[in-house]
Short mmCIF file of C-alpha atoms in Angstrom, two decimals:
data_model
loop_
_atom_site.label_atom_id
_atom_site.label_comp_id
_atom_site.label_asym_id
_atom_site.label_seq_id
_atom_site.Cartn_x
_atom_site.Cartn_y
_atom_site.Cartn_z
CA MET A 1 -18.25 27.94 12.18
CA THR A 2 -21.85 28.29 13.39
CA VAL A 3 -22.54 29.87 16.84
CA GLY A 4 -25.98 30.19 18.40
CA THR A 5 -27.22 32.55 21.12
CA ASN A 6 -30.39 34.06 22.38
CA SER A 7 -30.97 37.40 20.78
CA SER A 8 -33.42 38.75 23.59
CA PRO A 9 -32.24 37.67 27.03
CA GLY A 10 -34.73 40.27 28.61
CA ALA A 11 -37.61 38.57 26.72
CA ALA A 12 -36.64 35.07 27.78
CA LYS A 13 -36.47 36.09 31.43
CA ALA A 14 -39.77 37.67 31.32
CA ALA A 15 -41.27 34.63 30.01
CA GLY A 16 -39.61 32.61 32.92
CA ALA A 17 -37.64 30.44 30.39
CA PRO A 18 -33.84 29.81 31.01
CA VAL A 19 -31.52 32.15 29.23
CA LEU A 20 -28.64 31.14 26.97
CA ALA A 21 -25.80 33.46 27.75
CA THR A 22 -24.14 35.21 25.00
CA VAL A 23 -20.96 33.93 23.77
CA PRO A 24 -18.52 36.91 23.33
CA GLN A 25 -15.40 34.81 23.14
CA LEU A 26 -16.57 33.04 20.06
CA ALA A 27 -17.80 35.99 18.17
CA ALA A 28 -17.09 35.73 14.39
CA PRO A 29 -15.28 38.61 12.66
CA ALA A 30 -17.41 41.66 12.17
CA ALA A 31 -17.63 41.12 8.34
CA ARG A 32 -19.32 37.82 8.70
CA VAL A 33 -21.77 38.79 11.26
CA PRO A 34 -25.33 39.06 9.85
CA VAL A 35 -27.26 42.06 11.03
CA GLN A 36 -31.00 42.77 10.72
CA GLN A 37 -31.75 44.56 7.51
CA PRO A 38 -34.39 47.30 7.02
CA GLN A 39 -37.36 46.45 4.78
CA GLY A 40 -36.17 46.46 1.26
CA ALA A 41 -32.54 46.30 1.94
CA ALA A 42 -30.36 43.62 0.54
CA ALA A 43 -30.23 40.15 2.13
CA PRO A 44 -27.19 39.14 4.25
CA PRO A 45 -24.34 37.42 2.50
CA PRO A 46 -24.80 33.78 2.01
CA GLN A 47 -21.81 32.78 4.11
CA ALA A 48 -23.16 34.31 7.15
CA ARG A 49 -25.15 31.65 9.04
CA THR A 50 -27.48 31.86 11.83
CA ALA A 51 -28.86 28.91 14.06
CA PRO A 52 -32.37 27.67 13.83
CA ALA A 53 -34.88 28.49 16.38
CA SER A 54 -34.18 27.08 19.93
CA PRO A 55 -36.82 25.88 22.28
CA VAL A 56 -35.83 28.37 24.86
CA GLY A 57 -36.30 31.24 22.75
CA PRO A 58 -35.39 32.89 19.37
CA VAL A 59 -31.79 32.68 18.44
CA GLY A 60 -29.98 35.19 16.62
CA PRO A 61 -26.53 36.11 15.22
CA VAL A 62 -23.60 36.38 17.58
CA PRO A 63 -23.10 39.89 18.84
CA GLU A 64 -19.70 41.51 17.90
CA GLY A 65 -18.83 42.30 21.57
CA PRO A 66 -19.91 41.06 24.96
CA GLY A 67 -23.12 42.11 26.28
CA PRO A 68 -23.64 43.61 29.63
CA ASP A 69 -24.61 40.19 31.08
CA ALA A 70 -22.12 38.17 29.02
CA PRO A 71 -20.04 35.89 31.30
CA GLU A 72 -16.23 36.04 30.92
CA ASP A 73 -14.45 33.02 29.58
CA ALA A 74 -12.69 30.49 31.74
CA ASP A 75 -9.40 32.27 31.61
CA GLY A 76 -10.75 35.74 31.99
CA HIS A 77 -9.19 36.94 28.80
CA GLY A 78 -12.23 37.45 26.52
CA GLY A 79 -11.75 34.12 24.56
CA TYR A 80 -11.39 33.67 20.95
CA GLY A 81 -12.88 36.86 20.13
CA ALA A 82 -10.46 39.00 22.03
CA LEU A 83 -7.52 36.96 20.47
CA GLY A 84 -9.00 37.64 17.09
CA ILE A 85 -9.43 33.78 16.43
CA ASP A 86 -12.37 32.41 14.41
CA PRO A 87 -13.25 28.86 15.67
CA ASP A 88 -13.52 27.81 11.96
CA ASP A 89 -9.71 28.22 11.84
CA LEU A 90 -8.98 25.81 14.42
CA PRO A 91 -7.58 22.50 13.18
CA ASP A 92 -9.59 20.21 15.64
CA GLY A 93 -13.33 20.03 16.02
CA LEU A 94 -14.84 22.28 18.54
CA VAL A 95 -18.33 21.93 20.26
CA ILE A 96 -19.44 24.01 23.12
CA ALA A 97 -22.68 23.62 25.12
CA ASP A 98 -24.35 25.99 27.36
CA ALA A 99 -25.39 25.71 31.05
CA THR A 100 -28.56 23.84 29.90
CA GLY A 101 -26.73 21.36 27.61
CA ARG A 102 -27.64 22.85 24.24
CA VAL A 103 -24.95 23.46 21.56
CA ILE A 104 -24.05 27.03 21.07
CA CYS A 105 -20.91 26.59 18.87
CA PHE A 106 -20.11 23.87 16.19
CA ASN A 107 -17.09 24.66 14.14
CA SER A 108 -16.38 23.52 10.52
CA ALA A 109 -13.87 20.93 11.70
CA ALA A 110 -16.28 19.25 13.89
CA ALA A 111 -18.90 19.25 11.03
CA ARG A 112 -16.28 17.56 8.88
CA ILE A 113 -15.45 14.89 11.42
CA THR A 114 -18.94 14.04 12.48
CA ALA A 115 -20.48 14.52 8.97
CA LEU A 116 -23.21 16.80 10.49
CA VAL A 117 -24.34 20.07 9.05
CA ALA A 118 -23.15 22.69 11.56
CA GLY A 119 -26.26 24.73 11.37
CA GLU A 120 -28.65 21.88 12.17
CA ALA A 121 -26.45 20.92 15.39
CA LEU A 122 -27.03 24.38 16.96
CA GLY A 123 -29.73 24.34 19.60
CA LEU A 124 -29.63 20.46 19.88
CA GLY A 125 -28.89 18.81 23.27
CA ILE A 126 -25.23 17.84 23.31
CA GLU A 127 -26.36 14.04 23.68
CA ARG A 128 -28.34 14.59 20.32
CA ALA A 129 -25.72 16.44 18.58
CA LEU A 130 -22.82 14.07 19.55
CA PRO A 131 -24.26 10.60 20.24
CA LEU A 132 -21.02 9.14 21.44
CA GLU A 133 -20.48 5.67 22.56
CA ASP A 134 -17.52 4.19 24.29
CA LEU A 135 -15.92 0.94 22.72
CA GLU A 136 -18.10 -1.36 24.67
CA GLY A 137 -21.33 0.32 23.37
CA ARG A 138 -22.11 2.28 26.42
CA ARG A 139 -23.56 5.84 25.99
CA TRP A 140 -20.59 8.13 27.06
CA TRP A 141 -22.63 11.10 28.14
CA ALA A 142 -24.67 8.77 30.59
CA LEU A 143 -21.38 7.53 32.07
CA THR A 144 -19.72 10.87 32.26
CA ASP A 145 -22.75 13.12 33.24
CA PRO A 146 -21.20 16.31 32.96
CA TYR A 147 -23.89 18.37 34.49
CA GLY A 148 -24.93 16.14 37.12
CA GLY A 149 -21.64 14.41 38.18
CA LEU A 150 -19.24 15.31 40.67
CA ALA A 151 -18.61 18.98 41.10
CA THR A 152 -14.79 18.59 41.58
CA ARG A 153 -14.21 17.20 38.10
CA ARG A 154 -12.94 19.51 35.53
CA GLY A 155 -13.23 17.43 32.42
CA GLN A 156 -12.41 14.18 30.56
CA PRO A 157 -9.17 12.96 29.20
CA GLU A 158 -8.82 12.39 25.42
CA ARG A 159 -10.10 8.73 24.65
CA ASN A 160 -11.23 6.82 21.64
CA LEU A 161 -15.13 6.90 21.20
CA LEU A 162 -17.60 5.78 18.35
CA LEU A 163 -20.05 7.94 16.48
CA PRO A 164 -23.10 6.45 14.72
CA GLY A 165 -21.94 4.01 12.04
CA GLY A 166 -19.05 2.98 14.05
CA ARG A 167 -16.52 5.98 13.08
CA GLU A 168 -13.79 6.33 15.53
CA VAL A 169 -12.88 9.69 16.99
CA LEU A 170 -10.60 11.10 19.68
CA VAL A 171 -12.74 13.10 22.11
CA SER A 172 -11.63 15.22 25.24
CA ALA A 173 -13.89 17.50 27.20
CA ARG A 174 -13.44 20.51 29.64
CA TYR A 175 -15.99 21.56 32.24
CA VAL A 176 -16.11 25.30 32.67
CA ARG A 177 -17.61 26.34 35.93
CA THR A 178 -18.64 29.67 37.27
CA HIS A 179 -16.40 28.90 40.41
CA PRO A 180 -14.62 25.94 41.87
CA LYS A 181 -17.53 23.07 42.53
CA GLY A 182 -20.02 25.38 41.12
CA PRO A 183 -22.32 24.29 38.28
CA VAL A 184 -21.10 23.86 34.59
CA ARG A 185 -21.37 26.91 32.79
CA ARG A 186 -19.91 25.82 29.59
CA LEU A 187 -19.17 22.08 28.29
CA VAL A 188 -16.13 22.41 25.68
CA VAL A 189 -15.64 19.30 23.56
CA THR A 190 -12.73 18.82 21.22
CA LEU A 191 -12.69 16.21 18.37
CA ARG A 192 -9.83 14.77 16.29
CA GLY A 193 -9.86 12.19 13.63
CA THR A 194 -7.91 9.02 14.23
CA GLU A 195 -6.32 8.76 10.75
CA ALA A 196 -3.03 10.25 11.77
CA ARG A 197 -2.66 8.09 14.84
CA ARG A 198 -3.64 4.98 12.83
CA ARG A 199 -0.85 5.92 10.13
CA THR A 200 1.69 6.24 13.10
CA GLU A 201 0.67 2.96 14.64
CA ARG A 202 0.80 1.17 11.31
CA SER A 203 4.26 2.64 10.79
CA HIS A 204 5.32 1.51 14.16
CA ALA A 205 4.00 -1.93 13.44
CA GLU A 206 5.85 -2.16 10.04
CA LEU A 207 8.95 -1.15 11.70
CA ILE A 208 8.77 -3.78 14.47
CA ALA A 209 7.98 -6.54 11.75
CA THR A 210 10.71 -5.50 9.57
CA VAL A 211 13.38 -5.32 12.51
CA ALA A 212 12.27 -8.77 13.62
CA HIS A 213 12.61 -10.26 10.22
CA GLU A 214 16.03 -8.67 9.62
CA LEU A 215 17.21 -9.65 12.99
CA ARG A 216 15.98 -13.20 12.77
CA SER A 217 17.82 -14.41 9.85
CA PRO A 218 21.60 -13.42 10.86
CA LEU A 219 20.93 -14.33 14.44
CA THR A 220 19.77 -17.56 13.45
CA SER A 221 22.97 -18.10 11.31
CA VAL A 222 25.13 -17.01 14.09
CA LYS A 223 23.50 -19.27 16.71
CA GLY A 224 23.61 -22.17 14.39
CA PHE A 225 27.33 -21.87 13.39
CA THR A 226 28.63 -21.11 17.03
CA ALA A 227 26.63 -23.96 18.29
CA THR A 228 28.11 -26.27 15.79
CA LEU A 229 31.68 -25.26 16.35
CA LEU A 230 31.33 -25.44 20.00
CA ALA A 231 29.79 -29.08 19.76
CA LYS A 232 32.09 -30.37 17.07
CA TRP A 233 35.13 -28.25 16.98
CA GLU A 234 37.62 -31.06 16.39
CA ARG A 235 35.80 -32.42 13.32
CA PHE A 236 36.12 -29.48 11.14
CA THR A 237 39.31 -28.43 9.21
CA ASP A 238 40.82 -25.07 9.54
CA ASP A 239 39.09 -23.92 6.14
CA GLN A 240 35.74 -25.08 7.39
CA LYS A 241 36.09 -23.20 10.72
CA ARG A 242 37.36 -20.05 8.93
CA LEU A 243 34.38 -20.09 6.62
CA MET A 244 31.89 -20.50 9.48
CA LEU A 245 33.69 -17.81 11.43
CA GLU A 246 33.57 -15.41 8.57
CA THR A 247 29.94 -16.20 8.06
CA VAL A 248 29.28 -15.22 11.77
CA ASP A 249 31.31 -12.02 11.28
CA ALA A 250 29.24 -10.87 8.19
CA ASP A 251 26.04 -11.67 9.98
CA ALA A 252 27.19 -9.79 13.18
CA ASN A 253 28.08 -6.63 10.82
CA ARG A 254 24.52 -6.98 9.35
CA VAL A 255 22.91 -6.85 12.78
CA THR A 256 25.36 -3.96 13.88
CA ARG A 257 24.29 -2.01 10.65
CA LEU A 258 20.49 -2.62 11.27
CA ILE A 259 20.84 -1.32 14.98
CA ALA A 260 22.68 1.78 13.57
CA GLU A 261 19.87 2.49 11.09
CA LEU A 262 17.34 2.37 13.89
CA LEU A 263 19.21 4.77 15.94
CA ASP A 264 19.38 7.10 12.98
CA ILE A 265 15.71 6.96 12.32
CA SER A 266 15.08 7.67 16.06
CA ARG A 267 17.39 10.58 15.84
CA ILE A 268 15.83 11.95 12.60
CA ASP A 269 12.16 11.46 13.68
CA SER A 270 12.85 13.38 17.01
CA GLY A 271 15.06 16.02 15.52
CA ARG A 272 18.17 14.97 17.57
CA LEU A 273 20.38 14.02 14.63
CA GLU A 274 23.95 15.80 15.48
CA VAL A 275 25.76 17.20 12.56
CA ARG A 276 29.64 17.88 13.55
CA ARG A 277 30.96 19.81 10.72
CA GLN A 278 34.52 19.67 9.52
CA PRO A 279 36.12 20.45 6.27
CA VAL A 280 35.45 17.55 3.79
CA ASP A 281 36.97 16.79 0.55
CA ILE A 282 33.99 15.37 -1.10
CA SER A 283 35.96 14.05 -4.26
CA THR A 284 38.28 12.10 -2.02
CA ALA A 285 35.40 10.50 -0.15
CA VAL A 286 33.90 9.45 -3.48
CA GLY A 287 37.36 7.88 -4.66
CA ARG A 288 37.47 5.97 -1.37
CA HIS A 289 33.90 4.59 -1.75
CA VAL A 290 34.68 3.45 -5.31
CA GLN A 291 37.96 1.74 -4.32
CA ALA A 292 36.10 0.02 -1.45
CA LEU A 293 33.58 -1.43 -4.05
CA THR A 294 36.20 -2.50 -6.39
CA ALA A 295 38.14 -4.24 -3.51
CA ASN A 296 34.75 -6.19 -2.98
CA GLY A 297 34.73 -7.64 -6.49
CA GLN A 298 33.20 -4.83 -8.58
CA ALA A 299 34.80 -4.17 -11.82
CA PRO A 300 36.97 -0.82 -11.79
CA GLU A 301 35.66 0.08 -15.43
CA ARG A 302 32.17 0.08 -14.02
CA PHE A 303 32.69 3.37 -12.17
CA LEU A 304 33.00 6.71 -13.72
CA VAL A 305 34.01 9.52 -11.54
CA SER A 306 33.67 13.35 -12.79
CA VAL A 307 34.98 16.26 -10.52
CA SER A 308 34.32 19.74 -11.65
CA ARG A 309 37.01 21.93 -10.10
CA PRO A 310 37.59 24.17 -8.39
CA LEU A 311 35.15 23.18 -5.61
CA PRO A 312 34.23 25.24 -2.90
CA ASP A 313 35.24 24.43 0.78
CA LEU A 314 32.57 22.07 2.10
CA TRP A 315 31.82 21.86 5.87
CA ALA A 316 29.95 18.71 6.77
CA ASP A 317 29.94 15.70 8.88
CA PRO A 318 32.47 13.32 7.43
CA ASP A 319 30.83 10.09 9.00
CA LYS A 320 27.54 11.29 7.71
CA ILE A 321 28.79 11.96 4.34
CA ASP A 322 30.27 8.57 4.10
CA GLN A 323 26.99 7.07 5.01
CA ILE A 324 25.13 9.04 2.33
CA LEU A 325 27.71 8.04 -0.41
CA GLY A 326 27.81 4.40 0.90
CA ASN A 327 23.83 4.01 0.53
CA LEU A 328 23.72 5.77 -2.80
CA LEU A 329 26.57 3.75 -4.52
CA GLU A 330 25.25 0.47 -2.96
CA ASN A 331 21.91 1.25 -4.38
CA ALA A 332 23.36 1.94 -7.87
CA VAL A 333 25.43 -1.29 -7.80
CA ARG A 334 22.66 -3.63 -6.34
CA HIS A 335 19.68 -2.41 -8.40
CA GLY A 336 21.29 -0.73 -11.32
CA GLU A 337 23.13 -1.95 -14.36
CA GLY A 338 25.95 -0.85 -16.60
CA THR A 339 28.10 2.13 -15.68
CA VAL A 340 27.82 4.04 -12.51
CA THR A 341 28.59 7.72 -12.99
CA ILE A 342 29.34 10.02 -9.94
CA ASP A 343 29.60 13.73 -10.80
CA VAL A 344 30.68 16.24 -8.36
CA THR A 345 30.08 19.88 -9.22
CA PRO A 346 29.79 23.40 -7.51
CA THR A 347 26.39 24.85 -7.74
CA SER A 348 23.78 27.15 -6.04
CA PHE A 349 20.54 26.32 -4.74
CA ALA A 350 17.57 27.93 -2.67
CA ASN A 351 17.88 26.92 0.98
CA ALA A 352 14.84 26.29 3.32
CA ALA A 353 14.53 30.13 3.83
CA GLY A 354 14.33 30.73 0.29
CA LYS A 355 17.70 32.34 -0.10
CA THR A 356 20.31 31.41 -2.80
CA GLU A 357 23.46 30.00 -1.38
CA LYS A 358 26.47 28.19 -2.80
CA GLY A 359 26.59 24.33 -2.67
CA THR A 360 28.44 21.19 -3.77
CA ALA A 361 26.32 18.86 -5.90
CA VAL A 362 26.74 15.11 -6.05
CA THR A 363 24.97 13.10 -8.75
CA VAL A 364 24.92 9.21 -8.91
CA THR A 365 23.44 7.69 -11.99
CA ASP A 366 23.32 4.12 -13.12
CA GLU A 367 22.15 2.55 -16.39
CA GLY A 368 19.41 0.15 -15.06
CA PRO A 369 15.67 -0.03 -15.42
CA GLY A 370 15.36 3.05 -13.34
CA ILE A 371 12.46 3.83 -10.86
CA PRO A 372 8.88 3.65 -12.17
CA GLU A 373 7.38 7.34 -12.19
CA GLU A 374 4.62 6.26 -9.92
CA SER A 375 7.06 5.15 -7.18
CA MET A 376 9.51 8.20 -7.19
CA LYS A 377 7.23 10.05 -4.48
CA ARG A 378 7.85 7.01 -2.23
CA VAL A 379 11.57 6.57 -2.64
CA PHE A 380 12.40 8.30 0.51
CA THR A 381 9.87 6.88 2.57
CA ARG A 382 10.42 4.07 5.19
CA PHE A 383 10.48 0.50 3.98
CA TRP A 384 10.54 1.49 0.24
CA ARG A 385 12.42 -1.26 -1.79
CA GLY A 386 12.89 -1.41 -5.51
CA SER A 387 11.93 -4.30 -7.70
CA LYS A 388 14.78 -6.43 -6.31
CA ARG A 389 14.13 -7.44 -2.69
CA GLY A 390 17.14 -6.92 -0.27
CA GLY A 391 17.87 -4.54 2.60
CA THR A 392 15.60 -3.10 5.02
CA GLY A 393 14.18 -0.21 3.09
CA LEU A 394 15.41 2.24 5.43
CA GLY A 395 18.63 3.60 3.80
CA LEU A 396 17.13 6.18 1.53
CA TYR A 397 14.78 7.58 4.28
CA ILE A 398 18.05 7.97 6.50
CA VAL A 399 19.95 9.57 3.38
CA LYS A 400 17.26 12.16 2.97
CA GLY A 401 17.24 12.90 6.83
CA ILE A 402 21.05 13.47 6.90
CA VAL A 403 21.10 15.77 3.76
CA GLU A 404 18.25 17.86 5.22
CA ALA A 405 20.01 17.85 8.67
CA HIS A 406 22.91 19.55 6.73
CA GLY A 407 20.48 22.17 5.34
CA GLY A 408 20.67 20.46 1.66
CA THR A 409 18.30 18.85 -0.61
CA ILE A 410 18.00 15.51 -2.35
CA THR A 411 16.08 14.53 -5.47
CA VAL A 412 15.62 11.45 -7.59
CA GLY A 413 14.93 11.23 -11.17
CA ARG A 414 15.80 9.46 -14.35
CA GLY A 415 19.19 9.55 -15.83
CA PRO A 416 20.23 10.14 -19.49
CA GLY A 417 20.70 6.23 -19.83
CA GLY A 418 17.24 5.56 -18.36
CA GLY A 419 18.48 4.44 -14.96
CA ALA A 420 18.02 6.11 -11.60
CA GLU A 421 19.57 9.31 -10.89
CA PHE A 422 19.97 10.70 -7.41
CA ARG A 423 21.13 14.18 -6.70
CA PHE A 424 21.95 15.86 -3.46
CA ILE A 425 23.26 19.24 -2.74
CA LEU A 426 25.00 20.56 0.49
CA PRO A 427 25.70 23.98 1.45
CA VAL A 428 29.43 24.69 1.59
CA GLY A 429 29.36 27.64 4.09
CA ALA A 430 31.54 27.26 7.20
CA PRO A 431 29.62 27.08 10.62
CA ALA A 432 28.37 30.44 12.12
CA TYR A 433 30.84 30.30 15.00
CA LEU A 434 33.68 30.51 12.58
CA THR A 435 32.35 33.50 10.70
CA GLN A 436 31.22 35.63 13.30
#
């Protein structure tokens, strides 16, 4: 962070020039404050920076404490210095101008966002240090006029503005006044990059496009078959009617599943995914899913289930466990080849707090081509799909959210036969209300 202030207020007053007030609330830690060295002494450390000379007088280092004439900050608590915070530690860009409109603080985040050298920005007018324009090309400082505008204004809400070169930033401003409707004593500007917001907007757009595509296909089928049956019911045989109604039923199930996935994503992203813990026999749940797959036409010999007993008691949400197993086994059958192996073993793992606790591990492995090494980091993200198209690309994202909601972990790797290997671990401890 680079902060500038007058080193000699008394001299400036004597010369009749306006005085820049010291900024005690933005004082850097004492170890970083450059002090004047006696002749022949060692030079200040290179990381300590001072501002260039200002038109209103010499600019020196920020004092370690408030001077006798230093104004209190807007909240009356001594500001950043009193809190022991260095503005360079702030995640957002911070630019502060004094009562004359000259920059007295320009932290490292602001320098990164604007691509300016922090030391060169000190002492400049705010219009020169931040030549902002709105999206219509109008100069923002001329429009807002913080020093000469309405005295009742307290600042400007966050909005998208443009830096020279067309780079977009999010800017908000606060006007600090000596008293209500008084002159502006400090102009505090915060800057944020738009990359995170752009990523969020792009993710939302992808979600909407995927949902629209996934809904359009089954709804078109449902609409077509129902309209045909209503218009020409007598012309079809019973077998033809049954086939059409079974297709409608399958497409309706597809829509229902998509809506359920969207609701799960909403709950996961907002942290509202509820886990209703009950005793769960994980080996029985695995066997039930294998039976359902064989009933749907898969060969029984394609599945190999291995359970290492005794297993500790597992407390989990049985519906969520079914959702995890269903997604992983369906992926293994659809995208993998050969034998699908399901191993259930007791284990121990490090939880989020770094403590070791007992758990149950379930590993699902196939013998297909596996997942490319460069794609493994993206497997649990939204809309990731394997080489074979199909599905919404949301299943593994939901699986990861459910496992983590239980306090567990999930990983992906390459199995012994070269196929994909998914392994999730769930803690086995009973809920706290049963152990207290």
